[in-house]
């Protein structure tokens, strides 16, 4: 089975890389499996180091304070992470990659997350990437919701904040 990652999934994978534990090649295998990404090679310690550096670049996009700086950071990602597009036959029907065939996992992640984020944010809104608004959480997320107003990383954080607001309201009334 092949998934086209150069879209919403690429943006979600980018956020997942920012949040991921990246201590060993097994962490890369787990991350790829969670996002249905088929790795062409087994990850090595070099991929771990490379992906950790790439995560810093991705976080610059997440934490860019203005649209202009976000676009600059995205352009840096595209310059570093993608190659000219080419059609691959490696798996299933022909499809477009923004990288050569048969590259290490680090480069697969870089191409997918750079192009995926750039495509997603320009198509759906530059604001659709951020960190959780809960005061004790800084998990990054790509907002793929219909209305594009996601504030928390997860229903869990949204519910916790709702409970907090409710308690604060009640104690204000007492
Ligand atoms: Zn492919
Ligand atoms: Zn959160």
mmCIF file of N, CA and C and ligand atoms in Angstrom, residues 132-134 137-139 152-154 157 160, ligand 2:
data_model
loop_
_atom_site.group_PDB
_atom_site.id
_atom_site.type_symbol
_atom_site.label_atom_id
_atom_site.label_comp_id
_atom_site.label_asym_id
_atom_site.label_seq_id
_atom_site.Cartn_x
_atom_site.Cartn_y
_atom_site.Cartn_z
ATOM 1 N N UNK A 132 0.385 23.678 21.301
ATOM 2 C CA UNK A 132 -0.779 23.603 22.182
ATOM 3 C C UNK A 132 -0.878 24.848 23.066
ATOM 4 N N UNK A 133 -2.102 25.363 23.221
ATOM 5 C CA UNK A 133 -2.333 26.567 24.034
ATOM 6 C C UNK A 133 -2.439 26.260 25.531
ATOM 7 N N UNK A 134 -2.461 24.988 25.923
ATOM 8 C CA UNK A 134 -2.488 24.663 27.360
ATOM 9 C C UNK A 134 -1.174 25.128 27.992
ATOM 10 N N UNK A 137 1.734 22.525 28.291
ATOM 11 C CA UNK A 137 1.931 21.629 27.146
ATOM 12 C C UNK A 137 2.484 22.445 25.992
ATOM 13 N N UNK A 138 3.481 21.917 25.309
ATOM 14 C CA UNK A 138 3.979 22.648 24.136
ATOM 15 C C UNK A 138 4.054 21.744 22.907
ATOM 16 N N UNK A 139 3.170 20.765 22.874
ATOM 17 C CA UNK A 139 3.141 19.835 21.742
ATOM 18 C C UNK A 139 2.759 20.582 20.458
ATOM 19 N N UNK A 152 -5.619 23.456 20.819
ATOM 20 C CA UNK A 152 -4.949 22.483 21.682
ATOM 21 C C UNK A 152 -4.463 21.308 20.852
ATOM 22 N N UNK A 153 -3.438 20.626 21.376
ATOM 23 C CA UNK A 153 -2.834 19.531 20.626
ATOM 24 C C UNK A 153 -3.767 18.344 20.505
ATOM 25 N N UNK A 154 -4.700 18.210 21.456
ATOM 26 C CA UNK A 154 -5.489 16.988 21.548
ATOM 27 C C UNK A 154 -6.786 17.276 22.292
ATOM 28 N N UNK A 157 -6.046 17.754 26.076
ATOM 29 C CA UNK A 157 -5.646 19.083 26.543
ATOM 30 C C UNK A 157 -6.823 20.056 26.496
ATOM 31 N N UNK A 160 -8.965 19.306 29.543
ATOM 32 C CA UNK A 160 -8.308 19.759 30.775
ATOM 33 C C UNK A 160 -8.477 21.263 30.944
HETATM 34 ZN ZN1 LIG B 2 -1.466 19.841 24.616
#
